[in-house]
Structure formats: C-alpha cells, structure tokens
XYZ file of N, CA and C in Angstrom:
501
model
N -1.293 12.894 15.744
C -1.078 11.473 15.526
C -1.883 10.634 16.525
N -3.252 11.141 17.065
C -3.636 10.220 17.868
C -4.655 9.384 17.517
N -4.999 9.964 16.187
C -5.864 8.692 15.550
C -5.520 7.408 15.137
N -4.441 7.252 14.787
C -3.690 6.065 14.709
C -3.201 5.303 15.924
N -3.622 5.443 17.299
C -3.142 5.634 18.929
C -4.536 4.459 18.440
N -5.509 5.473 18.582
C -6.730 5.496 18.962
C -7.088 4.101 18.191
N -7.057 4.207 17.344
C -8.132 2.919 16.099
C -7.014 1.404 16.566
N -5.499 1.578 16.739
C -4.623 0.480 17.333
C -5.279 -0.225 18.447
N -5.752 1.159 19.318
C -6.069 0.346 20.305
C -7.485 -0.046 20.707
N -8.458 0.345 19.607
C -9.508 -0.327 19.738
C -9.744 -0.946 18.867
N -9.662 -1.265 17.741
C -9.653 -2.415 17.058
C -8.688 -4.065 16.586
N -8.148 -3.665 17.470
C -7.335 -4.960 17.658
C -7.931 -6.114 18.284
N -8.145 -6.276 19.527
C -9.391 -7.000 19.466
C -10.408 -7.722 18.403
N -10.496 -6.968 17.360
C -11.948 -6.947 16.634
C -11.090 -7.704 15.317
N -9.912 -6.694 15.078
C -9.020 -7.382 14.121
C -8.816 -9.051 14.543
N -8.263 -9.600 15.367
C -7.696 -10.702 16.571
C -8.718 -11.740 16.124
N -10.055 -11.303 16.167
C -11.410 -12.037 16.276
C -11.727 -12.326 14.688
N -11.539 -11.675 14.103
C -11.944 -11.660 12.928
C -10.374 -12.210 11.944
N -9.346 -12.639 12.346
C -8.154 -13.317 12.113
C -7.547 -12.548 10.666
N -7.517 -11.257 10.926
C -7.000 -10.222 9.929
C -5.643 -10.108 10.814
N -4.374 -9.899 9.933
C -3.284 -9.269 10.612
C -3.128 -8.266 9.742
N -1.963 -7.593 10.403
C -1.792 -6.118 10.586
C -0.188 -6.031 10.697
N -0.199 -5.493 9.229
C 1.195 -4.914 8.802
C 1.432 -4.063 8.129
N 2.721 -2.973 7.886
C 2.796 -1.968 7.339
C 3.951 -1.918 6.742
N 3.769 -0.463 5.760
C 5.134 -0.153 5.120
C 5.315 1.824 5.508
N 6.241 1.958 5.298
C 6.643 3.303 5.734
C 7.981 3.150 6.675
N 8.193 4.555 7.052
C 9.254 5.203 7.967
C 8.507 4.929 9.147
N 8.603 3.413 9.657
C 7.898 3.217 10.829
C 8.938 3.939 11.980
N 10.226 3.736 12.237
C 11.109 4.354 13.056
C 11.031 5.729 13.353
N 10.666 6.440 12.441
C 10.594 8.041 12.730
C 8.728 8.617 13.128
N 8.527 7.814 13.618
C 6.952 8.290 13.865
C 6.964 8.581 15.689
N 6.052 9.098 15.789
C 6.513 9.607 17.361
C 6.015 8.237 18.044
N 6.572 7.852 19.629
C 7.014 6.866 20.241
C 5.462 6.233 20.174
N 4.300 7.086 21.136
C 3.317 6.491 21.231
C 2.916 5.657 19.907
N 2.760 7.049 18.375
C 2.477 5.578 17.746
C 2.515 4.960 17.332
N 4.304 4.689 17.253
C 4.972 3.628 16.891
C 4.806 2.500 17.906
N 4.533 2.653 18.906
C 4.582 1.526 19.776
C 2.896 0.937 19.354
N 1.819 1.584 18.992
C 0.487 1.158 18.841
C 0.667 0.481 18.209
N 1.010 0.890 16.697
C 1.607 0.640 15.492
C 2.013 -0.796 15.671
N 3.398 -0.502 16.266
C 3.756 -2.347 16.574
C 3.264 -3.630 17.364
N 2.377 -2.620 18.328
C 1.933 -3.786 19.174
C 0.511 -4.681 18.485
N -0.178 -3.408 17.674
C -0.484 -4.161 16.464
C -0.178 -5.332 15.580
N 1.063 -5.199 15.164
C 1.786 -6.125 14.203
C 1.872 -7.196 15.060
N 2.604 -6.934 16.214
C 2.573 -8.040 17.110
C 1.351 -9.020 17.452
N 0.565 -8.204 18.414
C -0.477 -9.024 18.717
C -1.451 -9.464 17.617
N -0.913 -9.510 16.124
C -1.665 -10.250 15.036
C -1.120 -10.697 13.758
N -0.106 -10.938 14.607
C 1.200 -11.752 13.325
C 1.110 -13.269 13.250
N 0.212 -13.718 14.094
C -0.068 -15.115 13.677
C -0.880 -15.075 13.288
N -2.431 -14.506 12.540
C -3.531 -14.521 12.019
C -3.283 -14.848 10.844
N -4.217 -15.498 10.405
C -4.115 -16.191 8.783
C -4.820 -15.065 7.881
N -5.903 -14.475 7.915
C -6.942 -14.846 7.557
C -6.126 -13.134 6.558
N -7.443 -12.129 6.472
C -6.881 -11.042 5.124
C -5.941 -10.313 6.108
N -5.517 -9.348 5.313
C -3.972 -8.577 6.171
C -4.485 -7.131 5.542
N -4.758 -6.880 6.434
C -4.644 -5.159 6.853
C -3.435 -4.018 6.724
N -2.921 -3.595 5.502
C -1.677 -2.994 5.358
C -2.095 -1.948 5.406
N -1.209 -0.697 6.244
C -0.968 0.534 6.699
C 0.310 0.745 5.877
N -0.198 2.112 5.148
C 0.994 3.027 5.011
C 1.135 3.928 5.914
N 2.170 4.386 6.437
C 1.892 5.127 7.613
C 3.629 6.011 7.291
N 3.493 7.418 7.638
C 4.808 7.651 7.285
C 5.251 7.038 6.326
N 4.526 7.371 4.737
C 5.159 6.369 3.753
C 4.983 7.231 2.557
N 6.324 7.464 1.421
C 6.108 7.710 0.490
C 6.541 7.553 -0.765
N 5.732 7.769 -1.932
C 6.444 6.969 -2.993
C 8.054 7.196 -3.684
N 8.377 8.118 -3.479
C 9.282 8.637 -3.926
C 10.388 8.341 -3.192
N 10.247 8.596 -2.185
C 11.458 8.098 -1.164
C 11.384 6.209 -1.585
N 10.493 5.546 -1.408
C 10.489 4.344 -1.661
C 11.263 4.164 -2.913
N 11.049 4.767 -3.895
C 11.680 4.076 -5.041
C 13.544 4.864 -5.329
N 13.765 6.057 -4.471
C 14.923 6.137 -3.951
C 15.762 4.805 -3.620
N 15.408 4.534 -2.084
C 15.920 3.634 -1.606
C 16.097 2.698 -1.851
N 14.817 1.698 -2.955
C 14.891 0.500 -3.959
C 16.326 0.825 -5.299
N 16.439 1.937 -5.449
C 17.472 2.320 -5.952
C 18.606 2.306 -5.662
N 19.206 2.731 -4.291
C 19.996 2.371 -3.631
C 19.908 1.384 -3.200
N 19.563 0.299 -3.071
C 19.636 -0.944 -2.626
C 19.969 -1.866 -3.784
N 19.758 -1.921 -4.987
C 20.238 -2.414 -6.180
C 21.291 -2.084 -6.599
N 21.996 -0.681 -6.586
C 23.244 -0.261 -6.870
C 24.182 -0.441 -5.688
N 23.391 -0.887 -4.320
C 24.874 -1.343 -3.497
C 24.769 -2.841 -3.701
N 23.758 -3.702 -4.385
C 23.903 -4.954 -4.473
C 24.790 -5.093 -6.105
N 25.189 -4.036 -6.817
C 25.340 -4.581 -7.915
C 27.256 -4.089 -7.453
N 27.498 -2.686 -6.689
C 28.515 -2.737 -5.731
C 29.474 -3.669 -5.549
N 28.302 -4.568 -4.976
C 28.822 -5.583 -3.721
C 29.421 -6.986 -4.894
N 28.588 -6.856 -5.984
C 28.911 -7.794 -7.211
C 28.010 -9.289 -6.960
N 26.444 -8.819 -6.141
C 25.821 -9.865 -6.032
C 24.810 -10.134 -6.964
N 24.795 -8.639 -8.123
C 24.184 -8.880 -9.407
C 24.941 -7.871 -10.169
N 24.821 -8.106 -11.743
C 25.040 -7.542 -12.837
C 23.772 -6.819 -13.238
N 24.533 -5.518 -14.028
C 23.743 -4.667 -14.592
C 22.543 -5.197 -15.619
N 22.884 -6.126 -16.254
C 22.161 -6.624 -16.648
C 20.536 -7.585 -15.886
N 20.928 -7.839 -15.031
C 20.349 -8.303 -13.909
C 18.780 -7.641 -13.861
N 18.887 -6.185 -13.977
C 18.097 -5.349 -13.219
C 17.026 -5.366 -14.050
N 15.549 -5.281 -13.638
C 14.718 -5.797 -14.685
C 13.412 -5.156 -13.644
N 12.098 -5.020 -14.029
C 11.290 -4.630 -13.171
C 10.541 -5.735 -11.649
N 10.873 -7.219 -12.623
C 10.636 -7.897 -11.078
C 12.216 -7.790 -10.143
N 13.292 -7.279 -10.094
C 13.968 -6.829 -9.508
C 13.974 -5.960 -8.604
N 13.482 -4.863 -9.605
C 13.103 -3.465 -9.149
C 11.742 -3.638 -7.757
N 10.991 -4.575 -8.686
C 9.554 -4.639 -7.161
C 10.244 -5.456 -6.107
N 10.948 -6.075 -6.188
C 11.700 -7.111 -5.314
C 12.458 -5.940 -4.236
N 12.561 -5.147 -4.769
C 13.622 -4.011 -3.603
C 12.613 -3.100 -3.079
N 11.438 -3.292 -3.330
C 10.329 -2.163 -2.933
C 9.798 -2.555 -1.758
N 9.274 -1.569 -1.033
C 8.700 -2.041 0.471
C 7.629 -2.745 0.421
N 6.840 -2.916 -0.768
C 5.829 -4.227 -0.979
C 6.044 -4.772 -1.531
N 7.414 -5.649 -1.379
C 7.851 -7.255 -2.096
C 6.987 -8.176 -1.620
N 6.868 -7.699 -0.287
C 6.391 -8.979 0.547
C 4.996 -9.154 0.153
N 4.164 -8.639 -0.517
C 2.814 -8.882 -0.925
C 2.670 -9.192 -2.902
N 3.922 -9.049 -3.330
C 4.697 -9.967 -5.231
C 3.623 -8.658 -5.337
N 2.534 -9.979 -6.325
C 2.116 -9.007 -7.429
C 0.532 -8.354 -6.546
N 0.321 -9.062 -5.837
C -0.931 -7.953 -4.751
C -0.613 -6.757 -4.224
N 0.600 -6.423 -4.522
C 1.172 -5.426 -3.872
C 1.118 -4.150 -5.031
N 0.036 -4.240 -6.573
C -0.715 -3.671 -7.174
C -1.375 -3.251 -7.672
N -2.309 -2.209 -6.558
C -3.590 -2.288 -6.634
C -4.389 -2.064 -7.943
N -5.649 -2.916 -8.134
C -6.086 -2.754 -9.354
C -7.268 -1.396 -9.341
N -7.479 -0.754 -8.203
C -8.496 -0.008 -7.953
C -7.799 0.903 -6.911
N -7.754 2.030 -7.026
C -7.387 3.256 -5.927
C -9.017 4.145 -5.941
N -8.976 4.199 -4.819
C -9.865 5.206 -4.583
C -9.819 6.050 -3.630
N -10.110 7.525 -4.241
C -9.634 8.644 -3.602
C -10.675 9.825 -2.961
N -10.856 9.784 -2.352
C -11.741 10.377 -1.091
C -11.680 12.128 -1.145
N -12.543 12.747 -0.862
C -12.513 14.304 -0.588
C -12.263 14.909 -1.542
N -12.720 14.256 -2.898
C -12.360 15.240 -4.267
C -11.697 15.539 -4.719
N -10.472 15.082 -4.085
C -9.290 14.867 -4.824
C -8.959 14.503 -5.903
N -8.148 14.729 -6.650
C -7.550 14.259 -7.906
C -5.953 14.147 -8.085
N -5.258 13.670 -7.654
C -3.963 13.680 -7.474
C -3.683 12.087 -6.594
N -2.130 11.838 -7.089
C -1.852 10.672 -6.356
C -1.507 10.885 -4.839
N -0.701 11.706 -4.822
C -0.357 12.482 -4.002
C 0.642 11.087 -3.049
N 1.909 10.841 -3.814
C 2.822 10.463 -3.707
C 2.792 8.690 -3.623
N 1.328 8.398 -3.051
C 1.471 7.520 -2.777
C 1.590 5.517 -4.188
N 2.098 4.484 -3.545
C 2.495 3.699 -4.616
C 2.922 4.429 -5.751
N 3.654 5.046 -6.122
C 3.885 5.578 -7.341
C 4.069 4.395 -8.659
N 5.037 3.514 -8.344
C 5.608 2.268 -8.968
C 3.880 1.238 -8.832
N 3.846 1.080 -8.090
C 2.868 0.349 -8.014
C 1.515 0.419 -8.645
N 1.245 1.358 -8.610
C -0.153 2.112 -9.228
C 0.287 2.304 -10.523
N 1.218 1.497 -11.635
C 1.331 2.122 -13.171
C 0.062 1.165 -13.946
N -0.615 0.601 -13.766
C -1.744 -0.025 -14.377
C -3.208 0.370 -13.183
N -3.110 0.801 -12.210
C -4.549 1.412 -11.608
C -5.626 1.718 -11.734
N -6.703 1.725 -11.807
C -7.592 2.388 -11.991
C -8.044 3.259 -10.974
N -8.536 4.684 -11.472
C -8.574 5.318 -10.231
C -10.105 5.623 -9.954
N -10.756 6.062 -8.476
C -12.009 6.292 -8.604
C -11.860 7.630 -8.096
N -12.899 8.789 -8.268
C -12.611 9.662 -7.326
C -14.452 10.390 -6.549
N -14.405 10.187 -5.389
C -15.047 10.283 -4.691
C -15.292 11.810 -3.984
N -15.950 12.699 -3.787
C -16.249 13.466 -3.374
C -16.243 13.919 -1.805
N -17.015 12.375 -1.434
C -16.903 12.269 0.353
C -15.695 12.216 0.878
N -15.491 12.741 2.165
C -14.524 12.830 2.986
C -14.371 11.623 3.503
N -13.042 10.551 3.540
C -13.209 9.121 4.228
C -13.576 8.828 5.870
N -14.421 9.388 6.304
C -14.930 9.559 7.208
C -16.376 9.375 7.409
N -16.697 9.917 6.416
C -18.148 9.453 5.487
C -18.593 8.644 4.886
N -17.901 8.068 4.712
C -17.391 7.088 2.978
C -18.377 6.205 3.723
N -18.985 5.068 3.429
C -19.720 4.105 2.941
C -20.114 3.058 2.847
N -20.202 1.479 2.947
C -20.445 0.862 1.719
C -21.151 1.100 0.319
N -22.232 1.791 0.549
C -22.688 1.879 -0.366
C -22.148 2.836 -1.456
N -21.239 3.549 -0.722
C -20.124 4.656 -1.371
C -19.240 3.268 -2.260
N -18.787 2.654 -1.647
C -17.653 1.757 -1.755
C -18.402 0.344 -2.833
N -19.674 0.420 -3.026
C -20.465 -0.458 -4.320
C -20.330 0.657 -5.172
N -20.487 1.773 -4.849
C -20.663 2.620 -5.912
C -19.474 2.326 -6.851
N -18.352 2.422 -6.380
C -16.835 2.267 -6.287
C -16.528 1.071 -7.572
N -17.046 0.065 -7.095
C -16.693 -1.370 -7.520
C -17.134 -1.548 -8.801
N -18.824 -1.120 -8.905
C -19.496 -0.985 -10.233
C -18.967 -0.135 -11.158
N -18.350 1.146 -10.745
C -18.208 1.712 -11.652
C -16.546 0.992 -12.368
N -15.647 0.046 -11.501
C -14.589 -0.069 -11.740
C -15.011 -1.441 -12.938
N -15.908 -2.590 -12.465
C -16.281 -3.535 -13.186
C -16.988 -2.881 -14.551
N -17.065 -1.647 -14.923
C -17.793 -1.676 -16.272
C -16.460 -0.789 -16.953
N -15.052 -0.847 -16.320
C -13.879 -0.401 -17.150
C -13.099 -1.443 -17.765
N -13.014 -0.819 -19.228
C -12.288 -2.028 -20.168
C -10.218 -1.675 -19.893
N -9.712 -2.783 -19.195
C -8.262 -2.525 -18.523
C -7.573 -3.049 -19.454
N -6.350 -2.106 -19.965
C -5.657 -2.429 -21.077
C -4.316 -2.730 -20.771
N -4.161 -2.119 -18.986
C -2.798 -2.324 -18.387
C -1.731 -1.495 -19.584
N -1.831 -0.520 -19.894
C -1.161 -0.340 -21.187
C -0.794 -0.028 -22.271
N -1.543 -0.939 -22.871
C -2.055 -1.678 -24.285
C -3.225 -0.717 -24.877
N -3.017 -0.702 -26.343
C -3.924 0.260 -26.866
C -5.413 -0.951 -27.239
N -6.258 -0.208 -27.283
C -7.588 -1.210 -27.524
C -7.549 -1.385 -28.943
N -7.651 -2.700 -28.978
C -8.099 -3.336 -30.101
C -9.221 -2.203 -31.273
N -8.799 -2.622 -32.202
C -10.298 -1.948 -33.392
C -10.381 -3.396 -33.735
C-alpha cells in the first residue's frame, strides 16, 4: 500500500495548484493507518478547490456497495421514513456511495488496462449503460495517446443505453 502513500504525497501540491479536489469512495476506515491518513489529508488539504474532482476508489467494491445501499433502504423503510413503494432506481442511486456525484456518478466510458476483460467488481450499478474499452497496456504505460486512442474509438459507438437500434 505504498503507492497510494507515495502519489498523496507528491501530488497534492500539483493537485492544490491546479484547483482539482480529491475525494473518495470505499472502506476508507479499514485501510492501513499510513494510508488512510494520506488518503485523508488529501481530502483535506483540497476540499475547498473548485475546479475537476479527482475520485479514488480505494478499498472499494461493487457488491458490497450495493449490499449496504440495500440495507440502508430496508432500515429506512423499518424506520417508516419510506414505503415500499417508494423504492425506485433514483432511490436506489441515492443510497449508493456515489450519490454525491447524481448522474456523473455514471461513467459513460470505462477503460480497462492490461488486457483485461472483466469488470472485476468495480461500479457494478453504475456501469449498466458503459461503454467499455479494453487496452492491452499496463496503466503504467498507458498514454495520452493511448487515452485518444480510447476516446475515438468510444465517439464512433452508436449508445443505445439499452434500447434496441432502430431499422
């Protein structure tokens, strides 16, 4: 876990300057001390920045997420602060650990690094309209020009969210 130590504490600064903040979703509590404390001092020292926001999943996964959005609707419906009827999918995103970002909080483009092909847990809920790319390079390697590659190939996909294509 010391790459996440490491990039906290040198790009913050750079983040700071460039008026990006820095926030996350995950099991931030169960991550070991050092880098949970990077982690936060992050959030901290760039929680007043306006400008784009830098979200970390970190210790984060989909499944457990949509657990707990689960339990959190059935102790609110419990508690009798909604009806069954109530429950609806902007509900459902409303209890998810990316409420706080509505509807940006689904990405229209995933791209997946090292040849992979699998989601591999992550946004599960979130990613049901996605498009996916899949990349060969290791993200370490990766690019811009990896990352145009990326974009072009996503701008010449017809998105149906869905929906079957028209004849």
């Amino acid at each position: 876990m010391k790459l996440p130590i490491d990039f906290f504490n040198t790009f913050v600064p750079e983040l700071i300057e460039n008026n990006i903040k820095v926030e996350g979703i995950g099991e931030i509590d169960d991550l070991p001390e050092k880098t949970r404390q990077a982690f936060l001092n992050a959030v901290e020292d760039t929680k007043d920045n306006t400008g784009l926001i830098l979200n970390f999943a970190i210790n984060y996964g989909g499944r457990t997420e949509i657990v707990d959005a689960t339990k959190s609707i059935v102790n609110q419906v419990l508690q009798g602060k909604i009806k069954t009827e109530d429950i609806d999918e902007k509900l459902f995103q409303n209890n998810l650990l990316t409420n706080t970002l509505a509807e940006k909080a689904n990405p229209d483009l995933i791209i997946r690094t090292s040849g992979e092909q699998r989601i591999s847990n992550f946004l599960l809920w979130q990613s049901a309209y996605s498009e996916f790319y899949f990349s060969p390079k290791l993200w370490p390697d990766y690019t811009a020009e990896d990352l145009e590659e990326a974009l072009a190939a996503y701008s010449n996909r017809d998105r149906r969210f869905g929906k079957i294509r028209e004849s």
